[in-house]
Coordinates of C-alpha atoms and ligand atoms in Angstrom, one line a residue:
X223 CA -126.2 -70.2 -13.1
X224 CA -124.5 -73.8 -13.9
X225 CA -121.0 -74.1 -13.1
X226 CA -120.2 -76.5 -15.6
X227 CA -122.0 -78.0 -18.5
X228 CA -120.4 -81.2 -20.7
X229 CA -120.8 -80.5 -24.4
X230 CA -122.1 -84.0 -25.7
X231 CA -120.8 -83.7 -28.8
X232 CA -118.1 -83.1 -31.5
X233 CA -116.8 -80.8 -34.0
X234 CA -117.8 -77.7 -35.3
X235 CA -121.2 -77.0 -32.6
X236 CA -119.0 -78.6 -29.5
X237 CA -116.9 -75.7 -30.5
X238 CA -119.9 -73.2 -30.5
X239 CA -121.3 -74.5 -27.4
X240 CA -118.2 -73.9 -25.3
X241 CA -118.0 -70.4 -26.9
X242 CA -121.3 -69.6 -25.4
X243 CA -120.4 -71.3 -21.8
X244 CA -117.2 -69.4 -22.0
X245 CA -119.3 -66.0 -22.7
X246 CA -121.4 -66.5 -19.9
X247 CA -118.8 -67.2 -17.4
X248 CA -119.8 -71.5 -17.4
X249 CA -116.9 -73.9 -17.1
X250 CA -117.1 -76.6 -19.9
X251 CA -116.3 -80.1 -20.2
X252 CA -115.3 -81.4 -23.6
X253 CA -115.6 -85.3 -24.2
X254 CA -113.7 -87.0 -27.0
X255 CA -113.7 -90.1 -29.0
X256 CA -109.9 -91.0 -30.1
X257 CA -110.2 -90.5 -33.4
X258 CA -110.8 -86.8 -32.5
X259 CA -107.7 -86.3 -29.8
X260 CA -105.8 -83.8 -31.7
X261 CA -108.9 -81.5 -32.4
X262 CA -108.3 -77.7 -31.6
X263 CA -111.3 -77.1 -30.2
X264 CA -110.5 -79.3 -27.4
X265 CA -108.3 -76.2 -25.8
X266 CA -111.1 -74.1 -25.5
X267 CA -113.1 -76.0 -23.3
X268 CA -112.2 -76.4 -19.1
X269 CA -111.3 -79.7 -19.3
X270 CA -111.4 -82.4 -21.7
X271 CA -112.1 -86.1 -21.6
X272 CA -111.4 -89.3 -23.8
X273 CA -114.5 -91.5 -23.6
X274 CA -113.6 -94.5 -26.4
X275 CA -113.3 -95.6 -29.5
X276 CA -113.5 -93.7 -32.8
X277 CA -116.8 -95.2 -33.8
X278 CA -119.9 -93.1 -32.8
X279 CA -121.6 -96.1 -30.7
X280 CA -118.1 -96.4 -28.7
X281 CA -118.2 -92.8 -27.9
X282 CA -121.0 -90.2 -28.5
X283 CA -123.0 -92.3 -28.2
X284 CA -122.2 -93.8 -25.4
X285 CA -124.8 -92.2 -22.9
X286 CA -123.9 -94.4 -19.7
X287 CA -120.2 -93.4 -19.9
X288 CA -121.3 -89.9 -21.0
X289 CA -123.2 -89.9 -17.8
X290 CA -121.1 -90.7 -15.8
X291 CA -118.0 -88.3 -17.1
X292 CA -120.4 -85.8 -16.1
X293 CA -120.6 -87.0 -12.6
X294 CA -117.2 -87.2 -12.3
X295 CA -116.2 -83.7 -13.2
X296 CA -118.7 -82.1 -11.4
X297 CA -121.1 -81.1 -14.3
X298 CA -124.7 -79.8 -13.5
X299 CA -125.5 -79.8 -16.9
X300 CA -125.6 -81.8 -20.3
X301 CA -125.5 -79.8 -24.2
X302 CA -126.2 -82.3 -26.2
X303 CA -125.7 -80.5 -29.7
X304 CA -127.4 -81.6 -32.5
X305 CA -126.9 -85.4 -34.3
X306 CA -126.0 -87.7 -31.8
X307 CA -127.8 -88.1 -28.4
X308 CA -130.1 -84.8 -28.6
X309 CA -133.1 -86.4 -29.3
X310 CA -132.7 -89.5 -27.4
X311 CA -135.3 -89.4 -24.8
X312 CA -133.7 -92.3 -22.6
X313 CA -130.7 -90.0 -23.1
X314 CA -132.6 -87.2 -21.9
X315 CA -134.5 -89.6 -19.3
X316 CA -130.6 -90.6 -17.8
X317 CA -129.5 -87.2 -17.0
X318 CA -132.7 -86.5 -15.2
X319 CA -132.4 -89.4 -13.1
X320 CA -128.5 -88.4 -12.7
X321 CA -129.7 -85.0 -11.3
X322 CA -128.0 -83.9 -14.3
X323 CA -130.1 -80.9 -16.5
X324 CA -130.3 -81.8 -19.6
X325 CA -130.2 -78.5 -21.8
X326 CA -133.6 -79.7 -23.9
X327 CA -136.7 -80.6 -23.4
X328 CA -138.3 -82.9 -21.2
X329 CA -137.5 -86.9 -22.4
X330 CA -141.7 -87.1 -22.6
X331 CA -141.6 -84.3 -25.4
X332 CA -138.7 -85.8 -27.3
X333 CA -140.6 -88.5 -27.4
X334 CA -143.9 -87.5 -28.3
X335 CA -142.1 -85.4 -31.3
X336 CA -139.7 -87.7 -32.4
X337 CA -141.6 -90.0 -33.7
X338 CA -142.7 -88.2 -36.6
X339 CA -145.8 -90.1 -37.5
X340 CA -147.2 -89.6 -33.9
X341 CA -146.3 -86.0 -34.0
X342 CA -148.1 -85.5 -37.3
X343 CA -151.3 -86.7 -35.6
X344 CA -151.0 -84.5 -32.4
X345 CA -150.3 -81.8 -34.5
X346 CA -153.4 -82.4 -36.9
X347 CA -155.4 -82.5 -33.8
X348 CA -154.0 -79.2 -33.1
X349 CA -155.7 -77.6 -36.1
X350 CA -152.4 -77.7 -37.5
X351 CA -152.3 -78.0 -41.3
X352 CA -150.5 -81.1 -41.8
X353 CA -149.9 -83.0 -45.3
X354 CA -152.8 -85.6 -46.3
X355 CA -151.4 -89.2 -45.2
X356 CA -151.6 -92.2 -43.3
X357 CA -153.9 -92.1 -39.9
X358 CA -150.3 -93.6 -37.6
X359 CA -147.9 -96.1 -38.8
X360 CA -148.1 -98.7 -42.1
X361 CA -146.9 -101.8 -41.9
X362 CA -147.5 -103.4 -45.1
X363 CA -147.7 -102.9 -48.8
X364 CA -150.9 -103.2 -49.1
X365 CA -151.7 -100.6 -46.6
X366 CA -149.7 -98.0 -48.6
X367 CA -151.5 -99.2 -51.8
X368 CA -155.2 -98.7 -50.6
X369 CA -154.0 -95.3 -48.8
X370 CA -152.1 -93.9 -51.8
X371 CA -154.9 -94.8 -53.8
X372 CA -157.7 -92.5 -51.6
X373 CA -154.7 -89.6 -51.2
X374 CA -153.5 -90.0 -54.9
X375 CA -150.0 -90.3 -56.5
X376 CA -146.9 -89.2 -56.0
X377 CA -146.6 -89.8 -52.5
X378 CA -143.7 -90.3 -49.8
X379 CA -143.2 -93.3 -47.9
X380 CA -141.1 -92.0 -44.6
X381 CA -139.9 -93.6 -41.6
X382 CA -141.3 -92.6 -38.4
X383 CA -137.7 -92.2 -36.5
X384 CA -136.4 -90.4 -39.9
X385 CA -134.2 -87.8 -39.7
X386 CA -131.4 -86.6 -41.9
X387 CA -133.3 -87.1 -45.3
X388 CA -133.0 -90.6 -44.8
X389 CA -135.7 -93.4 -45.1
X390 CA -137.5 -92.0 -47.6
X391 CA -139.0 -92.9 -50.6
X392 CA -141.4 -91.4 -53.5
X393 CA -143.4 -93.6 -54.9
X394 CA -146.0 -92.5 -58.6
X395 CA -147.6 -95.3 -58.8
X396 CA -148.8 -98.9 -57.4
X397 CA -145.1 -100.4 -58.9
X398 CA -143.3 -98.0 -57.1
X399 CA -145.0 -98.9 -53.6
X400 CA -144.4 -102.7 -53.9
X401 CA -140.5 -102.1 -55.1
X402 CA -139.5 -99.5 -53.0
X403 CA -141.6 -99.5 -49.7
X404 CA -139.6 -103.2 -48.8
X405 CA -136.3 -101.2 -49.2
X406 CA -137.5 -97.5 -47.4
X407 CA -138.2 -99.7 -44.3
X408 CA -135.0 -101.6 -44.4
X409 CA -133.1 -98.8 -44.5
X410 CA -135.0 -97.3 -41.3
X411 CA -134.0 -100.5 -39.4
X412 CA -130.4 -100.3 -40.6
X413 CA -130.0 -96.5 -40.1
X414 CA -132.8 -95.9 -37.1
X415 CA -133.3 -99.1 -35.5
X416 CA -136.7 -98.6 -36.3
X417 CA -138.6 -99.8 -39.1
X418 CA -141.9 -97.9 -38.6
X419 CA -143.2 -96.2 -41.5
X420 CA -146.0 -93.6 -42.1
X421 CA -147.5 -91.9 -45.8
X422 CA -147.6 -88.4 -46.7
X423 CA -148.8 -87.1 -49.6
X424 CA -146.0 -85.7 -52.1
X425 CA -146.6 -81.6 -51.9
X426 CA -145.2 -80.7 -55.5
X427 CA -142.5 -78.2 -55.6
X428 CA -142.4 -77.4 -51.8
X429 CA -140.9 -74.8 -50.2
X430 CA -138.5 -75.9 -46.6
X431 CA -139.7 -73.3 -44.5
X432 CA -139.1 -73.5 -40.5
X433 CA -139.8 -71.8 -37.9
X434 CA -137.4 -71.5 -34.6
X435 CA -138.9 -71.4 -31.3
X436 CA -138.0 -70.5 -27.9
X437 CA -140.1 -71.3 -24.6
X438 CA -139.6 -71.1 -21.3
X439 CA -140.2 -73.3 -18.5
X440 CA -142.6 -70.6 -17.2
X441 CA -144.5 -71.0 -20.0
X442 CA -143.6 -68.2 -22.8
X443 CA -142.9 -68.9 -26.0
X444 CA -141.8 -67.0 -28.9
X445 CA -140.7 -67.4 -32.3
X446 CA -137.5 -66.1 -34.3
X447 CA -139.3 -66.3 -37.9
X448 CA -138.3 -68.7 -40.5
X449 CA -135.4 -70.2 -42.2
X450 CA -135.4 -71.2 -46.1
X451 CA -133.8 -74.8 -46.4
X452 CA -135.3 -75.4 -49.9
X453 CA -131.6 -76.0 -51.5
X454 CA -131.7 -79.4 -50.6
X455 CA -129.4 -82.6 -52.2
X456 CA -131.8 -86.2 -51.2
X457 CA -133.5 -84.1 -48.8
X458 CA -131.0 -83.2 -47.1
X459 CA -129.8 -79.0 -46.4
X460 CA -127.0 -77.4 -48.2
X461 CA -127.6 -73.9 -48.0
X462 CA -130.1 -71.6 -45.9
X463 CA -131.3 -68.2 -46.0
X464 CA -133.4 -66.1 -43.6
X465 CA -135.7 -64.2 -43.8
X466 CA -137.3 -66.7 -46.5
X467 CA -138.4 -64.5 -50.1
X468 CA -141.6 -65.9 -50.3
X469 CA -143.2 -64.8 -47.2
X470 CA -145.2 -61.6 -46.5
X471 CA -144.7 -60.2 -43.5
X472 CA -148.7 -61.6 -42.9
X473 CA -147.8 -64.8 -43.7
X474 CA -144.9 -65.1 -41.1
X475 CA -146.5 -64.3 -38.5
X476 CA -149.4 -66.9 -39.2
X477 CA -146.3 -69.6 -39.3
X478 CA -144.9 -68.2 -36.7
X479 CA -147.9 -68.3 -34.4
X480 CA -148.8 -71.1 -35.2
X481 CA -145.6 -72.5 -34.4
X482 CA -145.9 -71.1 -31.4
X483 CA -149.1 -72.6 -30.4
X484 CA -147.8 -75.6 -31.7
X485 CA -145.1 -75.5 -29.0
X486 CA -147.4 -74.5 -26.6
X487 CA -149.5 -77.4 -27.2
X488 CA -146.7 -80.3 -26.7
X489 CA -145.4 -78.7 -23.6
X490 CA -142.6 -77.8 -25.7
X491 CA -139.4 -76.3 -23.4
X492 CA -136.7 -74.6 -24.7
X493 CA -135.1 -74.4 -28.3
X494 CA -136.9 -76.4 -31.2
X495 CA -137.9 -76.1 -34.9
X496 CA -141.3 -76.5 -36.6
X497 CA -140.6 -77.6 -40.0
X498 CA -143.2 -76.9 -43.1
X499 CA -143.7 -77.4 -46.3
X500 CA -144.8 -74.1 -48.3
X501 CA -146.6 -75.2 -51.8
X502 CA -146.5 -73.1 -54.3
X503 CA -150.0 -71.5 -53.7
X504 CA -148.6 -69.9 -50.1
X505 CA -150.6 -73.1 -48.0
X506 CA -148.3 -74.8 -45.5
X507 CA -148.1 -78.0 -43.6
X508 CA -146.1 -79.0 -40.7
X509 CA -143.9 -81.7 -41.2
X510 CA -142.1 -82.4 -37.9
X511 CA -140.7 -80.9 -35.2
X512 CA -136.6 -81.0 -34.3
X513 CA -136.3 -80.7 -30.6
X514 CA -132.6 -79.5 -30.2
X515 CA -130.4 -76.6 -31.5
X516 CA -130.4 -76.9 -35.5
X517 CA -127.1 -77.1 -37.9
X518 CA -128.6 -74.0 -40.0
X519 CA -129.4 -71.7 -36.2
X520 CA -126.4 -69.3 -36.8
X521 CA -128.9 -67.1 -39.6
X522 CA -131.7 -66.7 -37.1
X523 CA -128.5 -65.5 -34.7
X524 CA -127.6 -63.3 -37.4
X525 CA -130.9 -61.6 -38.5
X526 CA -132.2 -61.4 -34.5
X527 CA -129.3 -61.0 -32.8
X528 CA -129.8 -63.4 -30.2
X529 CA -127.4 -66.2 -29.7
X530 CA -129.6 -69.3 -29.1
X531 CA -126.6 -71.5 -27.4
X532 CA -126.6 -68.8 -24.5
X533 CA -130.9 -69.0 -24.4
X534 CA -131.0 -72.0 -24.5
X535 CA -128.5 -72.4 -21.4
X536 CA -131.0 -69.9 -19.4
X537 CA -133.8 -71.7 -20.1
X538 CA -132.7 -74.9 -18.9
X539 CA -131.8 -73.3 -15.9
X540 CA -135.0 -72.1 -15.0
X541 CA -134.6 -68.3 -16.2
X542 CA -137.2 -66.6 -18.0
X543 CA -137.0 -65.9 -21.3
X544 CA -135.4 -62.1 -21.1
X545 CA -138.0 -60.5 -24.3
X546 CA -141.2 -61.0 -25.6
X547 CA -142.6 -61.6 -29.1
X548 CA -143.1 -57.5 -29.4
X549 CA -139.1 -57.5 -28.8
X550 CA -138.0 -59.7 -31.5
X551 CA -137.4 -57.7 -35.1
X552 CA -135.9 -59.3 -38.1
X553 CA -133.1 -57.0 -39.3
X554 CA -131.0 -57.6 -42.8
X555 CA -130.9 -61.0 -44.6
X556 CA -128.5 -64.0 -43.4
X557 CA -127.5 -67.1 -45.8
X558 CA -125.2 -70.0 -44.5
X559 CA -123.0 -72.6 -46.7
X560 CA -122.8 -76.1 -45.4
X561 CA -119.0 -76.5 -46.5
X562 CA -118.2 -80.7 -46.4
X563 CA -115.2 -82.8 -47.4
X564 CA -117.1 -84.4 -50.5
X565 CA -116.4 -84.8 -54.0
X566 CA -119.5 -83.0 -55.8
X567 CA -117.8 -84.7 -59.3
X568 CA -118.1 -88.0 -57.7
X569 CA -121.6 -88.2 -56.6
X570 CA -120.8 -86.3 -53.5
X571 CA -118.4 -89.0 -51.9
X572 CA -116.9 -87.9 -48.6
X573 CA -113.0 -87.1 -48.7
X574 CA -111.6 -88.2 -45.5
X575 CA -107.6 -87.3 -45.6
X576 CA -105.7 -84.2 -44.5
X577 CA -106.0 -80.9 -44.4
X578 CA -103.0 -79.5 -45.2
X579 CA -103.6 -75.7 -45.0
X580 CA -107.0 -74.1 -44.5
X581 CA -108.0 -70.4 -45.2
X582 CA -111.3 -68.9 -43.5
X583 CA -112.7 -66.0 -45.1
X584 CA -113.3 -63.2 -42.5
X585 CA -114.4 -59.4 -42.8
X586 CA -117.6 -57.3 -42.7
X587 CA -120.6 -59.2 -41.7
X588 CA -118.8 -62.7 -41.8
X589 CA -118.8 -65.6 -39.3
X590 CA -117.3 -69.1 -40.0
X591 CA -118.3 -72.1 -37.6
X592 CA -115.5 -74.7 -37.8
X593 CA -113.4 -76.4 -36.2
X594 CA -110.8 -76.9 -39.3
X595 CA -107.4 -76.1 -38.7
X596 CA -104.4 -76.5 -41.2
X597 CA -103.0 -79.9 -40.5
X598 CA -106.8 -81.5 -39.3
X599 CA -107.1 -85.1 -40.2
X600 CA -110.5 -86.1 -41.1
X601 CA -111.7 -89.6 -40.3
X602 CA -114.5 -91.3 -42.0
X603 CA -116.1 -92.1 -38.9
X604 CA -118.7 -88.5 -38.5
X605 CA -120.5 -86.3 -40.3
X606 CA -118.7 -85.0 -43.4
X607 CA -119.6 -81.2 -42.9
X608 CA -116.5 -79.5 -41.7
X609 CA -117.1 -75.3 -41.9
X610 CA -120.3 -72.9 -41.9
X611 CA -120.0 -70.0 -43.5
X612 CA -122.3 -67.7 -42.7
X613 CA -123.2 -64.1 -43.9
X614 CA -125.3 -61.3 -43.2
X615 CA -126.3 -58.0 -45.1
X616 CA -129.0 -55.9 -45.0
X617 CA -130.3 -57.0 -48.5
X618 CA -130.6 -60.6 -49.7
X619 CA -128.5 -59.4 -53.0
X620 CA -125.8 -57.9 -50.5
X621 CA -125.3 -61.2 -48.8
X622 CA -125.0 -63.4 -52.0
X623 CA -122.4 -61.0 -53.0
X624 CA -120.7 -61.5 -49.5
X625 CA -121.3 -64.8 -49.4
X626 CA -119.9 -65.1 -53.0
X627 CA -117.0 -63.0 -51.7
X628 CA -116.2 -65.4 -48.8
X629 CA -116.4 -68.8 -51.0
X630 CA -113.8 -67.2 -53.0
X631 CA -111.5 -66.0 -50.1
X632 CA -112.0 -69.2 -48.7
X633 CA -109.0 -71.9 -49.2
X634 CA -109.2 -75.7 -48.0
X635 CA -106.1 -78.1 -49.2
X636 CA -105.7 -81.8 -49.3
X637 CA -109.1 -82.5 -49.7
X638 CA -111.9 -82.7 -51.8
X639 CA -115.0 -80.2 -51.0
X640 CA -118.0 -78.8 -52.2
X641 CA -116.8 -75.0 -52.2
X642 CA -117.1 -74.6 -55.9
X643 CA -120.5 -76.3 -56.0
X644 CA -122.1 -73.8 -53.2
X645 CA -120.6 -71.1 -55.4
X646 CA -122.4 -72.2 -58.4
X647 CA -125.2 -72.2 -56.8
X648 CA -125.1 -68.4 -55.4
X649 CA -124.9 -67.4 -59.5
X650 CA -128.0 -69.4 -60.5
X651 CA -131.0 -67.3 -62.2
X652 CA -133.2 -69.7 -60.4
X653 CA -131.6 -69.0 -56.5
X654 CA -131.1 -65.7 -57.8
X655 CA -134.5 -64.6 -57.7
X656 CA -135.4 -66.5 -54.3
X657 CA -138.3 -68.8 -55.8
X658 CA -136.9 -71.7 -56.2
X659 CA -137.9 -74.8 -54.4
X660 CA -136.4 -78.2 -53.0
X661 CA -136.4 -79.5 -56.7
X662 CA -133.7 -76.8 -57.4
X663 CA -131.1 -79.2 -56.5
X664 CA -132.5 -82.0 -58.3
X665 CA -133.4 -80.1 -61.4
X666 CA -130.2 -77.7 -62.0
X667 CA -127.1 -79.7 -60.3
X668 CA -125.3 -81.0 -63.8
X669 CA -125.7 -77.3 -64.9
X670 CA -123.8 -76.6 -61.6
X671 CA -121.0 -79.4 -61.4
X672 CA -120.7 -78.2 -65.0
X673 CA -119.4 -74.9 -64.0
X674 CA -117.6 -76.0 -60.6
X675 CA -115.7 -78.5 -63.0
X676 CA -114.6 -75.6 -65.0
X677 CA -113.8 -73.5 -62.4
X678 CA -111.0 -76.0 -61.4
X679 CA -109.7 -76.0 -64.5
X680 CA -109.0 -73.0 -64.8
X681 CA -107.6 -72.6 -61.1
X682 CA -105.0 -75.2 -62.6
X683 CA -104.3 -73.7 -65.7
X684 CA -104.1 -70.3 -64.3
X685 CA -101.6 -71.8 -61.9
X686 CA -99.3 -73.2 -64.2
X687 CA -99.1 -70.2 -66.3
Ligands
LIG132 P1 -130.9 -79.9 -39.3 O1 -132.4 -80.0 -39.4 O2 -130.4 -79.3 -38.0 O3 -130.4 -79.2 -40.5 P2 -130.1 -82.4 -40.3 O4 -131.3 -83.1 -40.7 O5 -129.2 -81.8 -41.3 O6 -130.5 -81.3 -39.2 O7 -129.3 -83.3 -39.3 C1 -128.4 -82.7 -38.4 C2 -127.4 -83.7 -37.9 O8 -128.1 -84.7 -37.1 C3 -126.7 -84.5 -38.9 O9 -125.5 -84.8 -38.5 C4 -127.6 -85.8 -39.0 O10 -126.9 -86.9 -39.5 C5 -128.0 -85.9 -37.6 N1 -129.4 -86.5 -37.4 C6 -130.6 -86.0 -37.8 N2 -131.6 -86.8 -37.4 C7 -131.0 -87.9 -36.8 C8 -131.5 -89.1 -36.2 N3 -132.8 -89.3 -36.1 N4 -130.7 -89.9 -35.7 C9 -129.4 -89.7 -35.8 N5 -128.8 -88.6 -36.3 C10 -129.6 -87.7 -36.8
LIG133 P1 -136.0 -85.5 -41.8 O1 -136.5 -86.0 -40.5 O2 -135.1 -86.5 -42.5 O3 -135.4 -84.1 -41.7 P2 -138.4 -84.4 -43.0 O4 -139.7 -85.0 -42.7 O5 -138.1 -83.1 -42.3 O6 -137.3 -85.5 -42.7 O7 -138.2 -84.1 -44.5 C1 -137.0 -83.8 -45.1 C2 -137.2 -83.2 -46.5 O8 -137.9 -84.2 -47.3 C3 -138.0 -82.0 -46.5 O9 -137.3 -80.8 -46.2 C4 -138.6 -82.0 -47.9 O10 -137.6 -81.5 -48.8 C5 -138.8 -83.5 -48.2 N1 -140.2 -83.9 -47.8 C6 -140.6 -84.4 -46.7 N2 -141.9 -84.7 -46.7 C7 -142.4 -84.3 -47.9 C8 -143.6 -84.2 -48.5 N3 -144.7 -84.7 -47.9 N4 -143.7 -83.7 -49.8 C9 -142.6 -83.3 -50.4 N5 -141.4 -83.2 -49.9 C10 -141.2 -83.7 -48.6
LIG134 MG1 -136.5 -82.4 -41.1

């Protein structure tokens, strides 16, 4: 097995990643940008290492200097995380040339898949249902015009190197293409680098429903059914729940072979996600494939039992996958909270500050994925998530409960989050019956930010009294 792997990456999943080498006996080698020095995590891992400045491009995502850390300290292996470098195929490309494994797939496969417009037509060639669209990449207006006129309106004008709900746009008529395809592409250059764009039709009231992976470098591949990420703010996860409500036991495994296949078909190696849109008449379309370790993977842990960091570790060393498909059994119902340090009353800002004291719920069936600790500063610099809370039950009504249960328990000070807005959300007729969709969000948040308002109230009032 490795000896030591460098966990390219911060927070809450460098945290998880060392857990996993320190499970399976694997030395780890944290890197650090200053702005993160005084992070907890740090002390889990081997060794730790400074590697610049507080800004992401100074630090994790600098892949030379990464590189070459790794040398240094001996490490025959790379976890990228997710974010960051993990789908950077020149990233990916480096380590190989370092004689440094890369715990991912190959740099050609990050490639092929990360550009989503090119992925969409391998995939269609597949046989894999994909959303009606653009034949490659648009360049111009007019382009999107005389397609969105054969495919019909609404439609979504997305850039190729998306990820992260960004670059996006919907556009219901000609008016909309000509104002907002100009601004979609210039915020793919200014968040991507990348300005190439590509035309899906807009499936109405979709389901987010994805399918993990795992394959082997000998060549097996099996799926870990689905994940439901339709509670979705700007297209971007909140909350996720697996199994998903809406699929028969039929239909998952027609996803999930086909996700399979899917893999099979790219070469795929190692852990990945095939993500689909489900319309509302049960037909579903692949949308792209993520080819690292996913922010939501802890409820497919949950409901398999199979901790994907530790798989994934085996696989990029060479091992075979150690079960089959006929091995694999969903058990119970898992739903995670993406906890962040945003202001839900003002339009989601992020709250950088400090924590002063933090509370994890803990118990029956609970597991909590942060690297918060009471006295945490939180710079502007990352992501704003800062704790997953995860549950599982054996029923879907058990684990909201739970999961309603551990919201409450849970205390974060000096900050602003979105506790009281994931809580909301867990009481909602709509979530309550599992049908709703990615417009849920969209469609019911005043109702919600309405009752999180109140509930601070009367946290205050109750403590004054
Ligand atoms: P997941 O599909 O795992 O839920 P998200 O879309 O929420 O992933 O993104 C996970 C993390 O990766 C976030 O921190 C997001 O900002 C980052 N991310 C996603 N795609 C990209 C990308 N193409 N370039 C840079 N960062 C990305
Ligand atoms: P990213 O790379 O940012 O994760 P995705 O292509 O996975 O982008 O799409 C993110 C989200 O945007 C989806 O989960 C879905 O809610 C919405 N979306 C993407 N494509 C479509 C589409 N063709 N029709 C409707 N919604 C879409
Ligand atoms: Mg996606």
């Amino acid at each position: 097995m490795f000896k030591r792997i460098l966990v390219a990456n911060r927070g809450e999943i460098a945290q998880r990643i060392i857990r996993s080498c320190t499970e399976m006996g694997i030395e780890s080698v944290a890197v650090y940008s200053k702005a993160d020095a005084n992070e907890s995590y740090l002390g889990l891992a081997t060794e730790s290492v400074c590697i610049g400045d507080a800004p992401a491009a100074e630090s994790y995502l600098n892949a030379q200097r990464i590189i070459m850390v790794a040398q240094l300290k001996g490490c025959d292996a790379i976890h990228p995380g997710y974010g960051f470098l993990s789908e950077n195929a020149a990233f990916a490309r480096m380590c190989q040339d370092s004689g440094i494994t890369f715990i991912g797939p190959s740099p050609e496969v990050i490639e092929k898949l990360g550009e989503k417009s090119a992925a969409r037509d391998f995939m269609a060639a597949q046989g894999v249902p994909t959303v009606p669209g653009s034949d490659g990449i648009v360049t111009s207006v007019d382009e999107v015009l005389s397609i969105a006129e054969a495919i019909g309106y609404p439609i979504l004008m997305k850039a190729s190197a998306g990820g992260g709900g960004r670059g996006m746009r919907r556009a219901d008529s000609p008016e909309d293409v000509t104002r907002l395809f100009p601004a979609a592409q210039a915020e793919a250059k200014a968040c991507f680098g990348d300005d190439s764009m590509y035309v899906e039709k807009l499936v109405l009231n979709p389901k987010h429903v994805e399918v993990q992976v795992l394959a082997d470098t000998q060549g097996n591949v099996v799926h870990l059914g689905e994940r439901d990420c339709s509670v979705q703010r700007r297209n971007q996860k909140i909350m996720e729940e697996s199994p998903c409500s809406r699929l028969s036991d039929e239909l998952r495994e027609k996803m999930g072979s086909i996700a399979v296949e899917a893999a099979k078909a790219v070469g795929y190696v190692n852990a990945g996600t095939v993500e689909f849109l489900l319309d509302q008449d049960n037909n579903f379309y692949f949308i792209e494939m993520n080819t690292r370790i996913q922010v939501e993977h802890p409820v497919t842990e949950m409901v398999y039992g199979v901790d994907l960091v530790h798989e994934q570790i085996r696989i990029a060393f060479g091992l075979p996958l150690r079960f089959g498909q006929q091995d694999l059994h969903m058990n119970g119902h898992a739903i995670e909270c993406r906890i962040t340090a945003e202001d839900p009353q003002n339009n989601f800002m992020p709250c950088p500050g400090t924590v002063n004291f933090v509370h994890f719920p803990a118990g029956c069936g609970t597991r909590v994925d942060s690297a918060l600790y009471s006295g945490s500063t939180l710079t502007p610099y990352y992501d704003s998530m800062i704790a997953k809370i995860v549950v599982w039950a054996p029923t879907r009504l058990e684990a909201i409960r739970r999961m309603r249960r551990c919201l409450a328990e849970t205390v974060i000070e000096g900050v602003k989050t979105n506790l009281d807005f994931n809580l909301f959300i867990l009481f909602h007729g709509e979530y309550l019956t599992g049908n709703y969709d990615t417009g849920f969000i969209a469609k019911n948040d005043q109702e919600i930010l309405g009752l999180a308002a109140q509930a601070n109230k009367i946290k205050k009032e109750s403590a004054r009294s």
